[in-house]
Each structure stands twice: as structure tokens, then as C-alpha cells.
Amino acid sequence: MLGHAAVADSPSDDHIRALPKVELHVHVEGAAPPHTIAKLARKNGVDLGVDDPADIYRYDDLAAFLRVYDLVCRSLQDSDDIHLVTYEALAIAAAADVRYREMFFSPTFLLRHGVTFDTIWSGIAAGIEDDATDHAIVCRMILDVDKPSGPSAAVELVEAATRCDRGVLIGIGATRACA
Amino acid sequence: MRLNSDNAAMFDIDLADEYVNVRDAFGCSLDELEDFSLAAIDASWADDATKQAMCRDFLAEMADLRSARGLPAR
């Protein structure tokens, strides 16, 4: 076993938790606790297919992971829903002593389910503002463009992003995330 | 090198857990764990003034955490 006990100056768990941290790669849609997703799914009539919220995030491979990711996104339907998951994701980070976070959001999933870009952004911006006040965590966002959706969808996303506060939206990235 | 939690809730972790996991897997020292935080400041898209202020604050806080535990300074 690669035990930390073998290292003479190995720091304790509580010391590590208390270290100030910066986080640069995390997805807001995947950072919401299961009980919150279960609550929003119930509110929005989405069947998550599990009885216990703790079972939502169970998957065996990437395809199953992306199906779960899609179900999570279906559970987010208005600005208040997105505000809540943003707020909770940052509150959890703040509890781990993350002081500054750059976080991805992937509008493609939600746009597919009829949520507008401006609805998504207003929820995210409100969550960031509330966490800055309540937990002293600074968050900046990176727009995640879904590559398989093609260039015209990418241009639409980037044009929509010009309406965002550039002090909060600080970057654009691209992934192949959609199932 | 920096540490990140990616899809934190879906993996049932937070960033502090990842620091602990890396300590356990690779036997990282406190210096090395602190360096993950300092390297992440440098790699962020924050402006230079914000980076400098954050770096100053982090180093002071890291020194306090060591001092409170009777550990030597970096």
C-alpha cells in the first residue's frame, strides 16, 4: 500500500483540508449534490430511475456517466434551479477551503431541453454572487462549447456569451461531452 | 502541477479529498501540497494583481497553519 504514514513530514487530513486552494477544472453541472438533483428532478417531473438519491451518480463506463450527466441537466429547467446548483457547488468548494475557482458550464445539454442561454447564465451569475457574499469564494466561468454540435452551434453560443458579464465569464473552452 | 475535482459530486469528492488522495498515493510532503495551490494561482486566468494578492494571502495562511501545528516554515 502506498501509505502516507511512510512519509516523515506527511501533513494531517485536517491540515490539508485547511490549506487555501484554487481550482481550475470543474463542471458546474457535475458538482451538485445528489439530494439537490433529486429535489429538482421531483419538482420538474424528471424520473431519475432510482429510489435513493445517493444512487443517482452510479455508472460503470463513460456512456453511462454521460447518461447520468444528461439526466442531471434535464432536472435543471429554470434560473432558480441553476442558481441553486451553482450556489451549492460553490458552497461545497468553499468548505474545502477553495478560495478561487474557474468553473465550466456546458449550455448545450440544457439548450437541448429548451432552457435558454440567458436563463442559464442568470442562474449561474446569481449563484456566484450569493456565494461570494456567503462563503467568500471567488468564481469565474468558462463557456464549454460542445464540439460535435458543429461550428454554427459554436458560433451561436459565442454570440450569446457576448451578453455575459466579462468580469465573470473569462474564457471559452471546447469538449466532446454530449452523449 | 494542479489538482482539480472535475465532476466533484458525481465522483463523491471535493478538492480537499483529492489533496488527501494524492498524499496517500504519492506520499506528497506538505511543501508539495502547498505548491499545488500556489501553482494553480499562477495557472489561473486571474489578472496579475489578483494573483499577487492571492499568493501573498495563501503564503501567510500557510505559514499560520504550520505555526499552529508547531511545524517549521517553508
Tab-separated table of N, CA and C in Angstrom, chain A residues 5-76:
chain	number	residue	atom	x	y	z
A	5	ALA	N	1.753	7.218	5.838
A	5	ALA	CA	2.452	7.074	7.108
A	5	ALA	C	3.954	6.877	6.896
A	6	ALA	N	4.316	6.429	5.681
A	6	ALA	CA	5.726	6.170	5.396
A	6	ALA	C	6.511	7.472	5.206
A	7	VAL	N	5.794	8.593	5.014
A	7	VAL	CA	6.485	9.861	4.763
A	7	VAL	C	6.563	10.657	6.059
A	8	ALA	N	7.783	11.010	6.441
A	8	ALA	CA	8.016	11.610	7.754
A	8	ALA	C	7.237	12.908	7.952
A	9	ASP	N	7.232	13.793	6.948
A	9	ASP	CA	6.585	15.096	7.147
A	9	ASP	C	5.204	15.152	6.507
A	10	SER	N	4.566	14.004	6.411
A	10	SER	CA	3.250	13.941	5.787
A	10	SER	C	2.225	14.720	6.617
A	11	PRO	N	1.552	15.683	6.022
A	11	PRO	CA	0.607	16.501	6.785
A	11	PRO	C	-0.683	15.747	7.114
A	12	SER	N	-1.336	16.178	8.179
A	12	SER	CA	-2.586	15.532	8.607
A	12	SER	C	-3.738	15.906	7.678
A	13	ASP	N	-4.812	15.122	7.748
A	13	ASP	CA	-6.005	15.402	6.936
A	13	ASP	C	-6.555	16.802	7.234
A	14	ASP	N	-6.623	17.157	8.503
A	14	ASP	CA	-7.231	18.456	8.839
A	14	ASP	C	-6.349	19.616	8.368
A	15	HIS	N	-5.042	19.424	8.388
A	15	HIS	CA	-4.132	20.449	7.862
A	15	HIS	C	-4.351	20.608	6.352
A	16	ILE	N	-4.483	19.475	5.658
A	16	ILE	CA	-4.699	19.516	4.205
A	16	ILE	C	-6.036	20.185	3.874
A	17	ARG	N	-7.064	19.837	4.619
A	17	ARG	CA	-8.382	20.449	4.351
A	17	ARG	C	-8.315	21.960	4.518
A	18	ALA	N	-7.517	22.414	5.508
A	18	ALA	CA	-7.468	23.848	5.803
A	18	ALA	C	-6.575	24.636	4.845
A	19	LEU	N	-5.766	23.947	4.033
A	19	LEU	CA	-4.901	24.676	3.093
A	19	LEU	C	-5.752	25.500	2.131
A	20	PRO	N	-5.396	26.746	1.881
A	20	PRO	CA	-6.124	27.520	0.878
A	20	PRO	C	-5.878	26.915	-0.512
A	21	LYS	N	-6.940	26.899	-1.329
A	21	LYS	CA	-6.847	26.194	-2.618
A	21	LYS	C	-7.446	27.014	-3.755
A	22	VAL	N	-6.984	26.703	-4.943
A	22	VAL	CA	-7.529	27.264	-6.179
A	22	VAL	C	-7.873	26.083	-7.075
A	23	GLU	N	-9.032	26.145	-7.715
A	23	GLU	CA	-9.456	25.031	-8.561
A	23	GLU	C	-9.787	25.550	-9.964
A	24	LEU	N	-9.232	24.893	-10.984
A	24	LEU	CA	-9.325	25.426	-12.345
A	24	LEU	C	-10.079	24.523	-13.317
A	25	HIS	N	-10.428	23.315	-12.894
A	25	HIS	CA	-11.158	22.438	-13.821
A	25	HIS	C	-12.261	21.703	-13.075
A	26	VAL	N	-13.476	22.243	-13.193
A	26	VAL	CA	-14.635	21.600	-12.571
A	26	VAL	C	-15.878	22.032	-13.347
A	27	HIS	N	-16.819	21.116	-13.495
A	27	HIS	CA	-18.049	21.383	-14.267
A	27	HIS	C	-19.204	21.637	-13.309
A	28	VAL	N	-19.888	22.753	-13.496
A	28	VAL	CA	-20.964	23.088	-12.555
A	28	VAL	C	-22.073	22.029	-12.577
A	29	GLU	N	-22.348	21.483	-13.755
A	29	GLU	CA	-23.457	20.520	-13.833
A	29	GLU	C	-23.130	19.230	-13.076
A	30	GLY	N	-21.849	18.938	-12.903
A	30	GLY	CA	-21.460	17.703	-12.206
A	30	GLY	C	-21.067	17.937	-10.765
A	31	ALA	N	-21.324	19.142	-10.271
A	31	ALA	CA	-20.847	19.489	-8.929
A	31	ALA	C	-21.982	19.661	-7.930
A	32	ALA	N	-23.210	19.282	-8.335
A	32	ALA	CA	-24.357	19.438	-7.437
A	32	ALA	C	-24.574	18.163	-6.642
A	33	PRO	N	-24.836	18.285	-5.346
A	33	PRO	CA	-25.031	17.079	-4.538
A	33	PRO	C	-26.291	16.315	-4.957
A	34	PRO	N	-26.290	14.984	-4.790
A	34	PRO	CA	-27.403	14.162	-5.272
A	34	PRO	C	-28.756	14.555	-4.689
A	35	HIS	N	-28.784	14.944	-3.414
A	35	HIS	CA	-30.099	15.277	-2.827
A	35	HIS	C	-30.696	16.517	-3.488
A	36	THR	N	-29.841	17.417	-3.952
A	36	THR	CA	-30.347	18.615	-4.646
A	36	THR	C	-30.908	18.241	-6.020
A	37	ILE	N	-30.175	17.402	-6.730
A	37	ILE	CA	-30.650	16.960	-8.044
A	37	ILE	C	-31.968	16.197	-7.889
A	38	ALA	N	-32.065	15.354	-6.854
A	38	ALA	CA	-33.302	14.595	-6.628
A	38	ALA	C	-34.470	15.539	-6.372
A	39	LYS	N	-34.212	16.589	-5.593
A	39	LYS	CA	-35.265	17.562	-5.291
A	39	LYS	C	-35.723	18.275	-6.558
A	40	LEU	N	-34.771	18.696	-7.384
A	40	LEU	CA	-35.122	19.416	-8.607
A	40	LEU	C	-35.790	18.484	-9.617
A	41	ALA	N	-35.352	17.243	-9.679
A	41	ALA	CA	-35.972	16.276	-10.591
A	41	ALA	C	-37.435	16.067	-10.219
A	42	ARG	N	-37.679	15.947	-8.921
A	42	ARG	CA	-39.069	15.771	-8.447
A	42	ARG	C	-39.906	16.981	-8.832
A	43	LYS	N	-39.364	18.171	-8.590
A	43	LYS	CA	-40.081	19.415	-8.899
A	43	LYS	C	-40.415	19.499	-10.388
A	44	ASN	N	-39.469	19.037	-11.218
A	44	ASN	CA	-39.625	19.211	-12.666
A	44	ASN	C	-40.142	17.958	-13.385
A	45	GLY	N	-40.568	16.947	-12.611
A	45	GLY	CA	-41.161	15.752	-13.209
A	45	GLY	C	-40.181	14.905	-14.006
A	46	VAL	N	-38.925	14.875	-13.574
A	46	VAL	CA	-37.913	14.056	-14.254
A	46	VAL	C	-37.707	12.764	-13.460
A	47	ASP	N	-37.802	11.632	-14.145
A	47	ASP	CA	-37.598	10.336	-13.490
A	47	ASP	C	-36.109	9.986	-13.533
A	48	LEU	N	-35.482	9.994	-12.373
A	48	LEU	CA	-34.045	9.690	-12.308
A	48	LEU	C	-33.787	8.184	-12.297
A	49	GLY	N	-34.843	7.406	-12.121
A	49	GLY	CA	-34.695	5.953	-12.189
A	49	GLY	C	-34.082	5.322	-10.956
A	50	VAL	N	-34.039	6.065	-9.847
A	50	VAL	CA	-33.512	5.495	-8.594
A	50	VAL	C	-34.442	5.885	-7.447
A	51	ASP	N	-34.473	5.045	-6.419
A	51	ASP	CA	-35.281	5.346	-5.233
A	51	ASP	C	-34.498	6.213	-4.249
A	52	ASP	N	-33.207	5.898	-4.118
A	52	ASP	CA	-32.356	6.627	-3.177
A	52	ASP	C	-31.505	7.633	-3.950
A	53	PRO	N	-31.588	8.937	-3.595
A	53	PRO	CA	-30.781	9.943	-4.309
A	53	PRO	C	-29.293	9.588	-4.357
A	54	ALA	N	-28.817	8.886	-3.334
A	54	ALA	CA	-27.390	8.528	-3.302
A	54	ALA	C	-26.995	7.638	-4.472
A	55	ASP	N	-28.018	7.005	-5.115
A	55	ASP	CA	-27.721	6.099	-6.238
A	55	ASP	C	-27.681	6.808	-7.591
A	56	ILE	N	-27.967	8.108	-7.605
A	56	ILE	CA	-28.008	8.815	-8.896
A	56	ILE	C	-26.677	8.698	-9.625
A	57	TYR	N	-25.611	8.938	-8.885
A	57	TYR	CA	-24.298	9.014	-9.527
A	57	TYR	C	-23.596	7.668	-9.557
A	58	ARG	N	-24.312	6.658	-10.005
A	58	ARG	CA	-23.680	5.341	-10.168
A	58	ARG	C	-23.610	5.026	-11.663
A	59	TYR	N	-22.416	4.673	-12.119
A	59	TYR	CA	-22.219	4.374	-13.539
A	59	TYR	C	-20.991	3.494	-13.670
A	60	ASP	N	-20.950	2.716	-14.778
A	60	ASP	CA	-19.837	1.777	-14.960
A	60	ASP	C	-18.866	2.208	-16.051
A	61	ASP	N	-19.319	3.063	-16.971
A	61	ASP	CA	-18.442	3.468	-18.067
A	61	ASP	C	-18.811	4.882	-18.515
A	62	LEU	N	-18.083	5.392	-19.501
A	62	LEU	CA	-18.289	6.778	-19.924
A	62	LEU	C	-19.698	7.000	-20.476
A	63	ALA	N	-20.211	6.013	-21.226
A	63	ALA	CA	-21.554	6.175	-21.808
A	63	ALA	C	-22.593	6.317	-20.692
A	64	ALA	N	-22.467	5.486	-19.657
A	64	ALA	CA	-23.416	5.554	-18.539
A	64	ALA	C	-23.239	6.867	-17.780
A	65	PHE	N	-22.001	7.305	-17.632
A	65	PHE	CA	-21.715	8.584	-16.973
A	65	PHE	C	-22.412	9.725	-17.721
A	66	LEU	N	-22.319	9.708	-19.049
A	66	LEU	CA	-22.937	10.786	-19.836
A	66	LEU	C	-24.459	10.724	-19.785
A	67	ARG	N	-25.016	9.516	-19.640
A	67	ARG	CA	-26.475	9.413	-19.467
A	67	ARG	C	-26.896	10.043	-18.137
A	68	VAL	N	-26.103	9.804	-17.097
A	68	VAL	CA	-26.393	10.421	-15.793
A	68	VAL	C	-26.268	11.944	-15.909
A	69	TYR	N	-25.226	12.391	-16.580
A	69	TYR	CA	-24.992	13.829	-16.771
A	69	TYR	C	-26.192	14.465	-17.476
A	70	ASP	N	-26.707	13.761	-18.472
A	70	ASP	CA	-27.866	14.270	-19.210
A	70	ASP	C	-29.101	14.329	-18.312
A	71	LEU	N	-29.292	13.309	-17.478
A	71	LEU	CA	-30.434	13.310	-16.553
A	71	LEU	C	-30.335	14.470	-15.568
A	72	VAL	N	-29.120	14.721	-15.095
A	72	VAL	CA	-28.905	15.852	-14.187
A	72	VAL	C	-29.313	17.144	-14.888
A	73	CYS	N	-28.890	17.293	-16.132
A	73	CYS	CA	-29.203	18.516	-16.875
A	73	CYS	C	-30.713	18.649	-17.134
A	74	ARG	N	-31.393	17.522	-17.359
A	74	ARG	CA	-32.850	17.585	-17.545
A	74	ARG	C	-33.564	18.083	-16.293
A	75	SER	N	-32.896	17.911	-15.162
A	75	SER	CA	-33.514	18.304	-13.890
A	75	SER	C	-33.371	19.804	-13.622
A	76	LEU	N	-32.634	20.494	-14.485
A	76	LEU	CA	-32.418	21.936	-14.332
A	76	LEU	C	-33.228	22.662	-15.395
